[in-house]
Tab-separated table of C-alpha atoms in Angstrom:
chain	number	residue	atom	x	y	z
A	1	GLN	CA	7.182	-22.460	7.186
A	2	VAL	CA	8.907	-20.346	4.684
A	3	GLN	CA	9.559	-21.247	1.078
A	4	LEU	CA	12.560	-19.816	-0.852
A	5	VAL	CA	12.718	-20.128	-4.646
A	6	GLU	CA	15.823	-18.928	-6.384
A	7	SER	CA	16.485	-18.278	-9.948
A	8	GLY	CA	19.011	-16.589	-12.337
A	9	GLY	CA	22.079	-18.875	-12.229
A	10	GLY	CA	23.810	-20.078	-15.229
A	11	LEU	CA	27.127	-20.031	-17.298
A	12	VAL	CA	28.901	-16.857	-17.778
A	13	GLN	CA	32.315	-15.897	-19.108
A	14	PRO	CA	34.839	-14.183	-16.730
A	15	GLY	CA	34.110	-10.494	-16.529
A	16	GLY	CA	30.352	-11.134	-17.177
A	17	SER	CA	27.408	-10.391	-14.988
A	18	LEU	CA	24.400	-12.361	-13.559
A	19	ARG	CA	21.545	-11.467	-11.395
A	20	LEU	CA	20.102	-13.867	-8.894
A	21	SER	CA	16.671	-13.684	-7.493
A	22	CYS	CA	15.145	-15.382	-4.440
A	23	ALA	CA	11.372	-15.112	-3.742
A	24	ALA	CA	10.123	-15.913	-0.207
A	25	SER	CA	6.627	-16.930	0.682
A	26	GLY	CA	4.843	-18.418	3.606
A	27	ASN	CA	5.020	-17.268	7.166
A	28	ILE	CA	7.095	-14.055	6.867
A	29	PHE	CA	7.942	-12.103	9.837
A	30	SER	CA	9.567	-8.669	10.139
A	31	PRO	CA	12.144	-7.691	10.922
A	32	ASN	CA	14.143	-10.324	9.122
A	33	VAL	CA	17.481	-10.909	7.485
A	34	MET	CA	17.913	-12.313	3.930
A	35	SER	CA	21.310	-13.562	2.771
A	36	TRP	CA	23.119	-15.212	-0.189
A	37	TYR	CA	25.610	-17.885	0.632
A	38	ARG	CA	27.639	-20.055	-1.806
A	39	GLN	CA	29.291	-23.334	-1.753
A	40	ALA	CA	32.113	-24.472	-4.133
A	41	PRO	CA	33.029	-28.024	-4.717
A	42	GLY	CA	35.102	-29.416	-1.934
A	43	LYS	CA	34.620	-26.171	0.120
A	44	GLU	CA	32.565	-24.994	3.140
A	45	ARG	CA	29.470	-22.893	2.500
A	46	GLU	CA	30.354	-19.230	2.883
A	47	LEU	CA	28.413	-16.081	3.401
A	48	VAL	CA	28.331	-13.739	0.350
A	49	ALA	CA	26.044	-10.895	1.350
A	50	THR	CA	23.229	-9.998	3.749
A	51	VAL	CA	20.577	-7.502	3.942
A	52	THR	CA	18.144	-6.678	6.708
A	53	SER	CA	14.552	-5.624	6.289
A	54	GLY	CA	15.666	-2.156	7.143
A	55	GLY	CA	18.037	-2.097	4.183
A	56	PHE	CA	21.338	-2.561	5.888
A	57	SER	CA	23.805	-4.675	3.761
A	58	ASN	CA	27.041	-6.491	4.461
A	59	TYR	CA	29.408	-8.226	2.096
A	60	ALA	CA	32.184	-10.785	2.163
A	61	ASP	CA	35.602	-9.091	1.306
A	62	SER	CA	35.999	-11.354	-1.719
A	63	VAL	CA	32.816	-9.753	-3.357
A	64	LYS	CA	33.006	-6.164	-2.173
A	65	GLY	CA	32.813	-3.676	-5.107
A	66	ARG	CA	31.552	-6.324	-7.506
A	67	PHE	CA	28.309	-7.826	-6.068
A	68	THR	CA	25.351	-5.835	-4.884
A	69	ILE	CA	22.506	-7.202	-2.582
A	70	SER	CA	19.158	-5.584	-2.695
A	71	ARG	CA	15.525	-6.499	-1.682
A	72	ASP	CA	11.962	-5.677	-2.463
A	73	ASN	CA	10.081	-5.923	0.787
A	74	ALA	CA	6.718	-5.705	-1.021
A	75	LYS	CA	7.586	-8.796	-3.188
A	76	ILE	CA	9.604	-10.420	-0.359
A	77	THR	CA	12.340	-10.884	-2.814
A	78	VAL	CA	16.049	-10.501	-2.610
A	79	TYR	CA	18.407	-9.997	-5.396
A	80	LEU	CA	22.236	-10.508	-5.980
A	81	GLN	CA	23.606	-8.512	-8.856
A	82	MET	CA	26.954	-10.050	-9.617
A	83	ASN	CA	29.442	-8.127	-11.859
A	84	SER	CA	33.048	-8.635	-13.068
A	85	LEU	CA	32.648	-12.391	-12.299
A	86	LYS	CA	35.654	-14.579	-11.827
A	87	PRO	CA	36.163	-18.279	-12.109
A	88	ASP	CA	36.461	-18.312	-8.260
A	89	ASP	CA	32.913	-17.305	-8.093
A	90	THR	CA	31.845	-20.580	-9.459
A	91	ALA	CA	29.596	-22.182	-6.825
A	92	VAL	CA	26.043	-23.172	-5.866
A	93	TYR	CA	24.489	-20.022	-4.448
A	94	TYR	CA	21.844	-20.327	-1.685
A	95	CYS	CA	19.322	-17.923	-0.421
A	96	LYS	CA	18.621	-17.836	3.315
A	97	TYR	CA	15.859	-16.296	5.271
A	98	ALA	CA	16.096	-15.760	9.034
A	99	ALA	CA	13.672	-14.382	11.521
A	100	GLY	CA	14.309	-16.528	14.618
A	101	ALA	CA	14.151	-19.707	12.558
A	102	SER	CA	16.162	-19.969	9.372
A	103	TYR	CA	15.127	-21.434	5.914
A	104	TRP	CA	17.188	-22.192	2.804
A	105	GLY	CA	16.533	-22.287	-0.845
A	106	GLN	CA	17.252	-25.120	-2.981
A	107	GLY	CA	20.431	-23.375	-4.667
A	108	THR	CA	21.196	-22.155	-8.091
A	109	GLN	CA	24.425	-23.055	-9.925
A	110	VAL	CA	26.771	-20.233	-11.120
A	111	THR	CA	29.544	-21.253	-13.454
A	112	VAL	CA	32.200	-18.725	-14.564
A	113	SER	CA	34.165	-20.178	-17.295
A	114	SER	CA	35.537	-19.360	-20.762
């Protein structure tokens, strides 16, 4: 089993920034992939960004140039730095760990509104 605890969500004005964190614990295997997904009301859950344990990252087109995913392998923590936030970024953000089996965090709400 792997447990994931997310933090850092909240309310921010358009153009603002937030940093999400996701700490993993339990039976951690390497290599692994950690990702951020988001789900807006009435929409499907979508992939935002992914980073491998080797440091390779990938982003959804909608967030390229604004969001940065990073990880600290020693702390088994993944981060999502979100800049230039837009109202369309409003969603519940979920962390996912994958190494064969997949595990999800509980989600953290991000609301971008003036």
